[in-house]
Short mmCIF file of N, CA and C in Angstrom, two decimals:
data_model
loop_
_atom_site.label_atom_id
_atom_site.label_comp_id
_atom_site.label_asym_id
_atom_site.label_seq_id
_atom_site.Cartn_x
_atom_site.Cartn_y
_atom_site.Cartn_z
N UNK A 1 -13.07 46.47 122.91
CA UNK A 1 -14.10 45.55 123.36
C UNK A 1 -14.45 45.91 124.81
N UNK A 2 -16.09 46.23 125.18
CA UNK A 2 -16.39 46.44 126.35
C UNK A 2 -16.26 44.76 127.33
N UNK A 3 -15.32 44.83 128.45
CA UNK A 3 -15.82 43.87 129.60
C UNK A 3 -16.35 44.15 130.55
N UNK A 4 -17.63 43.71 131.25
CA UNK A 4 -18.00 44.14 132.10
C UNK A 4 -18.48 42.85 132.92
N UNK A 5 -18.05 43.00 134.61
CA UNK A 5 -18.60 41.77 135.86
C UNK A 5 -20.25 42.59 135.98
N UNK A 6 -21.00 41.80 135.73
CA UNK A 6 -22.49 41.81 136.42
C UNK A 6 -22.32 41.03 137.79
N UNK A 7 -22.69 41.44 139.14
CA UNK A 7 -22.63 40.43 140.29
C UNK A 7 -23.66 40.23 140.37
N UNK A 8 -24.10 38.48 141.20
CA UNK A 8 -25.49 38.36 141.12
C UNK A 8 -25.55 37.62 142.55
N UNK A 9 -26.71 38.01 143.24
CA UNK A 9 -26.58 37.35 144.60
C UNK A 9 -27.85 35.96 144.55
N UNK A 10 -28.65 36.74 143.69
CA UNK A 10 -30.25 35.69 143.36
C UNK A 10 -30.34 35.68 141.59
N UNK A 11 -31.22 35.34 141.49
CA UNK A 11 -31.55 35.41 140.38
C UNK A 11 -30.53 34.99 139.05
N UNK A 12 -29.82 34.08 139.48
CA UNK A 12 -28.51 33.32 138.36
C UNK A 12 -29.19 33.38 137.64
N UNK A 13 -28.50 33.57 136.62
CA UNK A 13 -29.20 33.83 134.40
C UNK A 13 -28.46 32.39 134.30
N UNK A 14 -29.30 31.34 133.73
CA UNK A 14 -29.27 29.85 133.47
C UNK A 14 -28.08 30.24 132.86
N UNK A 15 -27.20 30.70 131.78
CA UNK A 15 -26.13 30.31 130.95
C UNK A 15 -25.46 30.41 131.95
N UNK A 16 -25.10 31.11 133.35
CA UNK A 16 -23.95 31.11 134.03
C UNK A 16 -23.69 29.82 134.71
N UNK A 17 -25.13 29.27 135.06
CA UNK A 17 -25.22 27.92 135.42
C UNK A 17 -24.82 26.72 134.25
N UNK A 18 -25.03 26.90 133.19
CA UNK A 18 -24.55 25.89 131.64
C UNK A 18 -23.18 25.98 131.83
N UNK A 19 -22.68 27.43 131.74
CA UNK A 19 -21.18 27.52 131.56
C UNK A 19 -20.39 26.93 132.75
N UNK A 20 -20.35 27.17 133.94
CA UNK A 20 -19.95 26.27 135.24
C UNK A 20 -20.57 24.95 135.03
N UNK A 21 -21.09 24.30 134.71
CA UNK A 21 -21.45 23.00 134.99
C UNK A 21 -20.48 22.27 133.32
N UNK A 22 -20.31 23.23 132.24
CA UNK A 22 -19.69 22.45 130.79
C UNK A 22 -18.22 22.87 130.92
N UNK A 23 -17.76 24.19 132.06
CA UNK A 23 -16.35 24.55 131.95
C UNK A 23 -15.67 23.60 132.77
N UNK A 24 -15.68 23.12 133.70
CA UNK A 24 -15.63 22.48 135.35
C UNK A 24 -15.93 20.83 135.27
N UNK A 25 -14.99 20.19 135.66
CA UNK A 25 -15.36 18.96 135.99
C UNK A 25 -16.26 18.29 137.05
N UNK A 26 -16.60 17.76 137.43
CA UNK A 26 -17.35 17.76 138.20
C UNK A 26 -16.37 17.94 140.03
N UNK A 27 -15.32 16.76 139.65
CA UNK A 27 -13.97 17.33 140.43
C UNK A 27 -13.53 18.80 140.80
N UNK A 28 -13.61 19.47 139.78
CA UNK A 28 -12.89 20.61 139.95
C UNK A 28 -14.60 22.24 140.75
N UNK A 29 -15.40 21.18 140.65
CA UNK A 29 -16.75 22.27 140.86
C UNK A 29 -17.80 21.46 142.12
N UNK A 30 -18.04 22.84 143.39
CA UNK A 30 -19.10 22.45 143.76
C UNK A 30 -20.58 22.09 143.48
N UNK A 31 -21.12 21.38 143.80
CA UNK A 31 -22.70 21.29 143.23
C UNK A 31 -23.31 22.95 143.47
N UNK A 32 -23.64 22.70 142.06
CA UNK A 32 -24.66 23.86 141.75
C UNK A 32 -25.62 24.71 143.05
N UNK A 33 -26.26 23.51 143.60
CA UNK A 33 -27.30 24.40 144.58
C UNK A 33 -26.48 24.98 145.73
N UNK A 34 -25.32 24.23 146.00
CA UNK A 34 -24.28 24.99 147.41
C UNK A 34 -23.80 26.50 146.68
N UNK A 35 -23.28 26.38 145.56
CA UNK A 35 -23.34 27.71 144.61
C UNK A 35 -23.83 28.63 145.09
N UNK A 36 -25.01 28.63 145.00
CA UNK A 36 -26.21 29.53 144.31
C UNK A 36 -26.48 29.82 146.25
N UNK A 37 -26.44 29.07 147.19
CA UNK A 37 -26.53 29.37 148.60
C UNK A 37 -25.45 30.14 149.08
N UNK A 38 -24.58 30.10 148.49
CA UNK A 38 -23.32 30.78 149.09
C UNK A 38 -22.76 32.22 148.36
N UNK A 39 -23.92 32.34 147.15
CA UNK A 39 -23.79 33.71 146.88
C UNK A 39 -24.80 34.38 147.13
N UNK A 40 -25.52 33.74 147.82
CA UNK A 40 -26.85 34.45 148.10
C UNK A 40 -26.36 34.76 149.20
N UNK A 41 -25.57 34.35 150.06
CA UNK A 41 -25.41 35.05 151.41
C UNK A 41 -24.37 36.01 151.55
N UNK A 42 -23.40 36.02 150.05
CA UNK A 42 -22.16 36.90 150.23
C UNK A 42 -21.42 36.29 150.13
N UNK A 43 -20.87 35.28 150.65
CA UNK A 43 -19.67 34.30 150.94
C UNK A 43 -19.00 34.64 150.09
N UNK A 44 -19.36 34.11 148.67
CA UNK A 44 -18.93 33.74 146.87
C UNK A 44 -19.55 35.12 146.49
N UNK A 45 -18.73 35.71 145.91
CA UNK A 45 -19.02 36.57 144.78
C UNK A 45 -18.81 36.06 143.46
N UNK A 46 -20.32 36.32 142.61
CA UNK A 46 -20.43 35.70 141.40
C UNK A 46 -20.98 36.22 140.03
N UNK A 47 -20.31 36.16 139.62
CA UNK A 47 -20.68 37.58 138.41
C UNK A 47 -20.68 36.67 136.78
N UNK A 48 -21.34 37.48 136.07
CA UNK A 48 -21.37 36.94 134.50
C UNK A 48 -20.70 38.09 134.19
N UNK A 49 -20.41 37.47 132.87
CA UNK A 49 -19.29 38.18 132.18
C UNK A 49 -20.01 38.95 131.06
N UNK A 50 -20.31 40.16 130.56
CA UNK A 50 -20.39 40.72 129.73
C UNK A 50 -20.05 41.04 128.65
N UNK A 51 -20.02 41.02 127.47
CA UNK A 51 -19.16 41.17 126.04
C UNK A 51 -19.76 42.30 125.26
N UNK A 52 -19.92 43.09 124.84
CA UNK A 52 -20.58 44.31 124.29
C UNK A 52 -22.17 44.05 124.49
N UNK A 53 -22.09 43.86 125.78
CA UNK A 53 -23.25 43.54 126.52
C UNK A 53 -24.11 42.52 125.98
N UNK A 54 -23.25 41.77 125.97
CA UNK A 54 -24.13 39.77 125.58
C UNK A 54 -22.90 38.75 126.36
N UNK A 55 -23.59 38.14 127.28
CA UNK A 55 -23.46 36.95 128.05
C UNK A 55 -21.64 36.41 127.23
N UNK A 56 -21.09 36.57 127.87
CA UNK A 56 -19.30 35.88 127.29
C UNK A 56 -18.83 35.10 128.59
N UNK A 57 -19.20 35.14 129.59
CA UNK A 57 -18.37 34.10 130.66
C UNK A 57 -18.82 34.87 131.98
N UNK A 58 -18.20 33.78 133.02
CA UNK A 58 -18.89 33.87 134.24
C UNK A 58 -17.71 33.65 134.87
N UNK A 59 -17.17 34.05 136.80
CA UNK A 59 -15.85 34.37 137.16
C UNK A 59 -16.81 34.13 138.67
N UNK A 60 -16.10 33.73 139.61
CA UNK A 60 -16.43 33.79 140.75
C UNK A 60 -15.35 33.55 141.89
N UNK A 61 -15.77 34.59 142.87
CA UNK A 61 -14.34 34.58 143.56
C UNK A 61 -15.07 35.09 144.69
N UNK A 62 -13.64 34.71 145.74
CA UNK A 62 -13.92 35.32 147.61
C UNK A 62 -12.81 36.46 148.56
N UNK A 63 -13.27 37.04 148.77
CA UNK A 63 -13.31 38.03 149.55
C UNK A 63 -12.44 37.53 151.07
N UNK A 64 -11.09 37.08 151.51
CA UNK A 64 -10.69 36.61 152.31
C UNK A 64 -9.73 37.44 152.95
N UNK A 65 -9.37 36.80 154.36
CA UNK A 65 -7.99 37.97 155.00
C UNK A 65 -7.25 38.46 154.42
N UNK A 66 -6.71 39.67 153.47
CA UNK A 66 -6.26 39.60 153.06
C UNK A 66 -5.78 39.43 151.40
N UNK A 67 -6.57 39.31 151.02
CA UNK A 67 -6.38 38.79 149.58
C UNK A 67 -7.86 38.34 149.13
N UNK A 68 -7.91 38.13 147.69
CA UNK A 68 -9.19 37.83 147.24
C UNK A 68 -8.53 36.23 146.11
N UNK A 69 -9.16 35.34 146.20
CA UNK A 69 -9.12 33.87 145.89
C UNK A 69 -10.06 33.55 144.70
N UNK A 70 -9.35 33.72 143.14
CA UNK A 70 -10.21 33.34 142.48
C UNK A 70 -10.63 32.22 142.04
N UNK A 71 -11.80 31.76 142.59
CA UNK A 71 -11.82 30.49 142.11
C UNK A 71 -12.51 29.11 140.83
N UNK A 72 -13.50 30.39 139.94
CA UNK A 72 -13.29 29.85 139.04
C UNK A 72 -13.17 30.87 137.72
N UNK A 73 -13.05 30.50 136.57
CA UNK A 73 -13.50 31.92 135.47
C UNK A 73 -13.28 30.85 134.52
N UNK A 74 -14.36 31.45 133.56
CA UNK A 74 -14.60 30.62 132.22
C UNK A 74 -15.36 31.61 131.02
N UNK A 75 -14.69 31.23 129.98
CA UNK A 75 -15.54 31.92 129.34
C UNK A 75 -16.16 31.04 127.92
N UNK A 76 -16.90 31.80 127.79
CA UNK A 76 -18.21 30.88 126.56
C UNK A 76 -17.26 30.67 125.10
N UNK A 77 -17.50 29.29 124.98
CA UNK A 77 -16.33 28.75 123.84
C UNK A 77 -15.77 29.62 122.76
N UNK A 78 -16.95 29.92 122.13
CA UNK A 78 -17.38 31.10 120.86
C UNK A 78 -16.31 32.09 120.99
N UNK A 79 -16.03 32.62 122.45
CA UNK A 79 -15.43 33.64 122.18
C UNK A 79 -13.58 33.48 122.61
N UNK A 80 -13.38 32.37 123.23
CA UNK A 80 -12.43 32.20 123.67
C UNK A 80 -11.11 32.65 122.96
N UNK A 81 -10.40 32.86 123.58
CA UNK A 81 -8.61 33.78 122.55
C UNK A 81 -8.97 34.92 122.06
N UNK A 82 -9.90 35.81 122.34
CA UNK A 82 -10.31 37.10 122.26
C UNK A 82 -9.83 38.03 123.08
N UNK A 83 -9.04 37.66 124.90
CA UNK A 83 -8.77 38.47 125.59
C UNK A 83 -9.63 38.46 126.39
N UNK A 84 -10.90 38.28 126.63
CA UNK A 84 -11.58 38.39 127.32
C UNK A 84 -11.16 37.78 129.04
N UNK A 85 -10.84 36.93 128.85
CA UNK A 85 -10.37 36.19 130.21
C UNK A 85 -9.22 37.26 130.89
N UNK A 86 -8.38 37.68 130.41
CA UNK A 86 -7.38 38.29 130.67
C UNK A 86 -7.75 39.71 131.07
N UNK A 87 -9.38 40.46 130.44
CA UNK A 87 -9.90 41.43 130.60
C UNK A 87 -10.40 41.06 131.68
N UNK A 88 -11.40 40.17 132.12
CA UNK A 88 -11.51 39.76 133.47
C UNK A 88 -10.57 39.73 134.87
N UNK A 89 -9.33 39.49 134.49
CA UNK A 89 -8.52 39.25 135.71
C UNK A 89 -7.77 40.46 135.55
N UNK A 90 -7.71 40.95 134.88
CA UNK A 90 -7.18 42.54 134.68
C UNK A 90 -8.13 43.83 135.58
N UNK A 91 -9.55 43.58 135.21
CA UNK A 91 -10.77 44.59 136.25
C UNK A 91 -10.66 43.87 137.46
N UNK A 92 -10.48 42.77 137.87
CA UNK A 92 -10.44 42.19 139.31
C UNK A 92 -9.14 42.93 139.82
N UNK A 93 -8.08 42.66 139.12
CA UNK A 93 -6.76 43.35 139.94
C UNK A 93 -6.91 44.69 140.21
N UNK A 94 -7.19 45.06 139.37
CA UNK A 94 -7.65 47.15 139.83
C UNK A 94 -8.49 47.57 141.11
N UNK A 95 -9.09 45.93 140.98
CA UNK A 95 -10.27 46.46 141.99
C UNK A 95 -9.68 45.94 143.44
N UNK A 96 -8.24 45.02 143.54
CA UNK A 96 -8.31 44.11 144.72
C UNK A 96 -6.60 44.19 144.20
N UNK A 97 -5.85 44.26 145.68
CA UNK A 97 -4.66 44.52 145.66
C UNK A 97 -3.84 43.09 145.20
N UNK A 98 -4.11 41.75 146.15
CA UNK A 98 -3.78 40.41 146.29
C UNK A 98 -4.88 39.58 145.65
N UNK A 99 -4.52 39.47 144.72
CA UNK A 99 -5.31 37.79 143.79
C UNK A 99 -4.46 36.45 144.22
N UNK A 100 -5.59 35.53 144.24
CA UNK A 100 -5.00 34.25 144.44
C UNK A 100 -5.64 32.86 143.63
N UNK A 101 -5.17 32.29 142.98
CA UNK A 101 -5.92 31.51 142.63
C UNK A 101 -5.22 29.86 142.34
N UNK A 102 -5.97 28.92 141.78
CA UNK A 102 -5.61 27.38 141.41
C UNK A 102 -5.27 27.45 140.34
N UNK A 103 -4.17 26.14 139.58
CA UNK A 103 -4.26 25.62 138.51
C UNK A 103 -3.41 24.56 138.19
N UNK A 104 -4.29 23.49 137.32
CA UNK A 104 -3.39 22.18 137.58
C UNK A 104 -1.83 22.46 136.96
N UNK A 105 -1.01 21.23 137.49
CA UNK A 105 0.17 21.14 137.32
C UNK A 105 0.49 20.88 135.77
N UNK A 106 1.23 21.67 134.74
CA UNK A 106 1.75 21.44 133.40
C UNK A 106 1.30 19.88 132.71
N UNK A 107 1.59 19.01 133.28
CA UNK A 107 1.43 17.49 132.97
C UNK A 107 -0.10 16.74 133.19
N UNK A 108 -0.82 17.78 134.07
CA UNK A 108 -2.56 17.17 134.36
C UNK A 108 -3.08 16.98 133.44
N UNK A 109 -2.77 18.17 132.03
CA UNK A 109 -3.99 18.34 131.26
C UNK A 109 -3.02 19.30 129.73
N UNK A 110 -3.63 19.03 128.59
CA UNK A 110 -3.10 19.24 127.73
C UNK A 110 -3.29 21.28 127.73
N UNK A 111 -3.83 21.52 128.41
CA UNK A 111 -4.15 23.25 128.48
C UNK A 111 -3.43 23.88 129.74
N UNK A 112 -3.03 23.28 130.52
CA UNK A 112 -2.12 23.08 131.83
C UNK A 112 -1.07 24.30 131.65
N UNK A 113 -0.05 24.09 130.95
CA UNK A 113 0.90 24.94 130.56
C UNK A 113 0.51 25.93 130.08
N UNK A 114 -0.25 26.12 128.69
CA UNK A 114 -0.79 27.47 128.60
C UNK A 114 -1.61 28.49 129.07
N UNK A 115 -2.15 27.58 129.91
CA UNK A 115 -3.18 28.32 131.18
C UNK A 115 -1.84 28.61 131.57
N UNK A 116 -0.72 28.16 132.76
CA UNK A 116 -0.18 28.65 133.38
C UNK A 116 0.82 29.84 132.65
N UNK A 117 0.86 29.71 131.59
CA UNK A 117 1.39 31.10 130.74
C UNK A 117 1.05 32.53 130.90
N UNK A 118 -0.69 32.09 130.83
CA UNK A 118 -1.53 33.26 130.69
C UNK A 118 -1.60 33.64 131.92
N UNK A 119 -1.96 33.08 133.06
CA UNK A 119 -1.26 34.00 133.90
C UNK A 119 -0.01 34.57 134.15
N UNK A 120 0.92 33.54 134.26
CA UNK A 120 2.10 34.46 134.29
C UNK A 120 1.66 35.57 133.52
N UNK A 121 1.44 35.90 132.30
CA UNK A 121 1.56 37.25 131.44
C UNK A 121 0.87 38.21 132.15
N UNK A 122 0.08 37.52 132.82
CA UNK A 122 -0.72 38.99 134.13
C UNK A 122 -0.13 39.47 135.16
N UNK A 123 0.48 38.72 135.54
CA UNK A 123 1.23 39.01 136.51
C UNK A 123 1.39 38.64 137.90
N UNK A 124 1.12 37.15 137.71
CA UNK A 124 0.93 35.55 139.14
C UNK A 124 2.15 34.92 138.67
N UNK A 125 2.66 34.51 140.05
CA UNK A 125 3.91 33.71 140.32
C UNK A 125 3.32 32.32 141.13
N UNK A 126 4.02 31.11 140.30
CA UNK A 126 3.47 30.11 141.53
C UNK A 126 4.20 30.21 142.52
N UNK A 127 3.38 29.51 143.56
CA UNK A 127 4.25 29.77 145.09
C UNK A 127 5.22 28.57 144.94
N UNK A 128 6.15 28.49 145.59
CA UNK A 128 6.99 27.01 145.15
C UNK A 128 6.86 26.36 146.40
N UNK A 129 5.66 25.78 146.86
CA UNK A 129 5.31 24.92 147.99
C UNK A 129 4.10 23.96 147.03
N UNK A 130 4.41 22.68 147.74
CA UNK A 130 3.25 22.17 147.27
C UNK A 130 2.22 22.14 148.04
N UNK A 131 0.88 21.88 146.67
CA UNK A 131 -0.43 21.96 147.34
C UNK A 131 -1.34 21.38 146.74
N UNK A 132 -1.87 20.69 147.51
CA UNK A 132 -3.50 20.21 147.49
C UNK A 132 -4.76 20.99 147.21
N UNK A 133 -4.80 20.64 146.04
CA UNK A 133 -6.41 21.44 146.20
C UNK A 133 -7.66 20.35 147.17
N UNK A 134 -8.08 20.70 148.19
CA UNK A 134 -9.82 19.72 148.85
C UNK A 134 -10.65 19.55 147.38
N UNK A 135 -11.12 18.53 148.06
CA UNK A 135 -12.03 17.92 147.32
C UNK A 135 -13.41 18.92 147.87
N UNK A 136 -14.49 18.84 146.49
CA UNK A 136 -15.61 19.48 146.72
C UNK A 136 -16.72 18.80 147.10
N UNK A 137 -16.14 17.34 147.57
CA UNK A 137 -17.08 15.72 147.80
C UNK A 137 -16.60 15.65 148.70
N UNK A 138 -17.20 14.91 149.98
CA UNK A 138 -17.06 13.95 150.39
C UNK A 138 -15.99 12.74 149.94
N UNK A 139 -16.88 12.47 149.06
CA UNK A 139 -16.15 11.06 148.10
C UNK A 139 -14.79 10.95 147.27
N UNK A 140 -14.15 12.32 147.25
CA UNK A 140 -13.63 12.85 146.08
C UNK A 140 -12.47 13.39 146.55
N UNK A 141 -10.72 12.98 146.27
CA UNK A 141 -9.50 13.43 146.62
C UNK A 141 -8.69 14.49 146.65
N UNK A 142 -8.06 14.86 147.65
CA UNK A 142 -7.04 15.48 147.13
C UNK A 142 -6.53 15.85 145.70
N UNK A 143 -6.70 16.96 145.21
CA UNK A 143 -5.88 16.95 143.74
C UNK A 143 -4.65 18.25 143.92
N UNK A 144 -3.51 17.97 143.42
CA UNK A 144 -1.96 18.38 143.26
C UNK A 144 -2.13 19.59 142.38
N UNK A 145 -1.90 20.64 142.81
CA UNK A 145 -2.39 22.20 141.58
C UNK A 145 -1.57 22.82 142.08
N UNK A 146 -1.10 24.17 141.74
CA UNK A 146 -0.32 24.91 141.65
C UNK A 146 -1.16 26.11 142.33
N UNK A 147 -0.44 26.62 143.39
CA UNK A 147 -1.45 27.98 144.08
C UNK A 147 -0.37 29.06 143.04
N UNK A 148 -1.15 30.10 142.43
CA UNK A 148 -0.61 31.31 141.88
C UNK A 148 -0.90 32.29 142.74
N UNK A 149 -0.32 33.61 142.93
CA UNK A 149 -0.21 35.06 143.41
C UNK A 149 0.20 35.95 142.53
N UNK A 150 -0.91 36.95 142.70
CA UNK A 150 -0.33 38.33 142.00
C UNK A 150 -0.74 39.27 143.22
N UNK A 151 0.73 40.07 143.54
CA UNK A 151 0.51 41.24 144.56
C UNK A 151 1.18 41.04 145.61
N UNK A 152 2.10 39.79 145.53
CA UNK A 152 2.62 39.09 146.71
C UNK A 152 3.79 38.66 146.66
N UNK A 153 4.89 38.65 147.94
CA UNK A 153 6.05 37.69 148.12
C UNK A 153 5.40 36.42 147.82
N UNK A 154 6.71 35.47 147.47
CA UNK A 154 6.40 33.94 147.73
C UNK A 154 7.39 33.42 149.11
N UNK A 155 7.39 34.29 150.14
CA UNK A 155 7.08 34.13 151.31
C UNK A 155 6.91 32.61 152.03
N UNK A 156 7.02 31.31 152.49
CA UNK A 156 6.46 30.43 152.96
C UNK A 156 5.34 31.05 153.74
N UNK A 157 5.69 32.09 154.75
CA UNK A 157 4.52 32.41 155.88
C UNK A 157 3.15 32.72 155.05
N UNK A 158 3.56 33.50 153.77
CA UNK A 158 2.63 34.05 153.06
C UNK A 158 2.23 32.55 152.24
N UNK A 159 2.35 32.15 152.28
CA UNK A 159 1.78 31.06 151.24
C UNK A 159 0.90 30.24 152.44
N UNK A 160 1.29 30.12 153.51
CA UNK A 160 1.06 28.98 154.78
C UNK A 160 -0.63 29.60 155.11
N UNK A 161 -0.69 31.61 154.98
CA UNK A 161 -1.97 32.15 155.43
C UNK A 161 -2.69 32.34 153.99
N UNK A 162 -2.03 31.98 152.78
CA UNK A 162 -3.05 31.80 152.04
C UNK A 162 -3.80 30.47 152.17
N UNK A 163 -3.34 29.65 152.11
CA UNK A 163 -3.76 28.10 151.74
C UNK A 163 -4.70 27.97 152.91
N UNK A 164 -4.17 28.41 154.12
CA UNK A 164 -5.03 28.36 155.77
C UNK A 164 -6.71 28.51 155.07
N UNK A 165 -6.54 30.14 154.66
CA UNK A 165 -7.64 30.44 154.39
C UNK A 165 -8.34 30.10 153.27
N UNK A 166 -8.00 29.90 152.40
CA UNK A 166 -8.45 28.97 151.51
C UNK A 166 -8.72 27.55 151.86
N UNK A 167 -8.14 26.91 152.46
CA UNK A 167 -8.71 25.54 153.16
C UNK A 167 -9.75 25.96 154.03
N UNK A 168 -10.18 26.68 154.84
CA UNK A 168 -10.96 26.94 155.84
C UNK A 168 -12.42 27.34 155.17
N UNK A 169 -11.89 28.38 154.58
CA UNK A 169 -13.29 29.75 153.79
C UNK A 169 -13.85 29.30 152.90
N UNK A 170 -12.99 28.19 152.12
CA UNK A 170 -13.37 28.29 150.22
C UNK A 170 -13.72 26.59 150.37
N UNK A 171 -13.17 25.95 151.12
CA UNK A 171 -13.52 24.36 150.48
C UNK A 171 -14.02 23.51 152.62
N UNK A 172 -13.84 24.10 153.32
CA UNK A 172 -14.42 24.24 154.58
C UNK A 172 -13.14 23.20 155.27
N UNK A 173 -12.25 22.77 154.93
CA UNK A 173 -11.06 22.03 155.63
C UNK A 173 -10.22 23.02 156.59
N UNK A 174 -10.39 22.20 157.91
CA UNK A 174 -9.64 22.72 159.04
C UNK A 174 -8.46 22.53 159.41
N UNK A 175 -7.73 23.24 158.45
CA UNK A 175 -6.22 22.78 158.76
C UNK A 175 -5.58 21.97 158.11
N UNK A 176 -4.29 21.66 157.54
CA UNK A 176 -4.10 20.79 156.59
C UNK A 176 -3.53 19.64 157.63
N UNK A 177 -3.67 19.33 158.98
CA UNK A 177 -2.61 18.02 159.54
C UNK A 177 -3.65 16.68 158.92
N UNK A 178 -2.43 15.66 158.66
CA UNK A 178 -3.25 14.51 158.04
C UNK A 178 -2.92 14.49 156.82
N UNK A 179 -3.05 15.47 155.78
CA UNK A 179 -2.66 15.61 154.32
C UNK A 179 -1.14 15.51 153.57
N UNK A 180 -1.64 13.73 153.04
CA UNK A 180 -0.40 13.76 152.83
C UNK A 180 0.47 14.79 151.13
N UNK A 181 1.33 14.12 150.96
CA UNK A 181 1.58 14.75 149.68
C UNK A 181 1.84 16.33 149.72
N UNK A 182 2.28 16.65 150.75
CA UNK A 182 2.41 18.43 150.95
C UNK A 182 3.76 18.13 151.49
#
C-alpha cells in the first residue's frame, strides 16, 4: 500500500477540514480558521494523507527545538486498521530524529489503551511525569494526557524542555507556574 504526506500551506482540500473537525473534539482541536493561519505561515505543518493516491487521513505537526511534536493524525473511518496510521508515523520518524506527541490517559476513553499500544509498537515511551495538556479556549481546562517520545531518554530535564516548548510554540502558555495537578 502506497502512503504518502501531501503538505499544504493554502489551499486546504475541504475533507482535511471534515476529517479534523469529525476526528477531534472540540476540546482536543483548535478552531479551524487559527489552523489554516498557522500553516499558512509555517508554524503547523499540515499534510493529507494519501492512500493509493485517494484522500485516507490528515496528520499535522511542529517543527520545535529539538524535536518535532505531533499533534494531531487521523485517518478516514473507511480505512481505519489498515496500517495506515502507523505508515504515517513511520515516514515522519525517517524523516525527524525526536517525535513527540499527546494521548489521553488509559481510563479517559474507551480507545485510550489501544491507542497507547499502537504507539508503543512504534516505538514511544510515556514520559513518567505528569502532564497537562492547555486548553485550545480561553474557556476550556486543563486536560491530564500522557506526553509520549520516540528518539529519547525519559530524562526529567528532557521531558521539562519538551513540555516548555510545547506549552510555549504549540498551545501559546508561558510557562507552567500556577498549574495545578503537575
Amino acid at each position: 500500500m502506497q502512503v504518502q504526506l501531501i503538505q499544504h500551506t493554502t489551499d486546504i482540500p475541504a475533507a482535511v477540514h471534515a476529517l479534523y473537525e469529525s476526528s477531534f473534539p472540540a476540546t482536543e482541536r483548535r478552531p479551524w480558521h487559527l489552523q489554516t493561519i498557522l500553516a499558512a505561515t509555517g508554524s503547523l505543518q499540515l499534510a493529507s494523507v494519501n492512500v493509493q493516491h485517494q484522500f485516507g487521513g490528515m496528520v499535522s505537526w511542529w517543527l520545535l527545538p529539538g524535536f518535532v511534536f505531533i499533534e494531531h493524525i487521523a485517518v478516514r473511518e473507511t480505512l481505519r486498521g489498515q496500517g495506515i496510521g502507523a505508515a504515517v508515523i513511520q515516514l515522519l520518524q525517517q524523516q525527524y530524529r525526536l517525535l513527540v506527541l499527546e494521548s489521553e490517559h488509559e481510563h479517559q476513553s474507551p480507545f485510550a489503551k489501544r491507542r497507547i499500544g499502537f504507539y508503543q509498537k512504534l516505538g514511544f515511551t510515556i514520559f513518567p511525569y505528569p502532564y497537562l495538556q492547555p486548553p485550545y479556549t480561553k474557556d476550556a481546562m486543563f486536560v491530564p494526557m500522557h506526553l509520549l517520545h520516540s528518539g529519547s531518554d525519559n530524562s526529567e530535564a528532557g521531558f521539562r524542555h519538551v513540555k516548555e516548548m510545547v506549552y510555549r510554540k504549540v498551545y501559546g502558555v508561558k510557562g507552567s507556574e500556577g498549574i495545578t495537578g503537575e
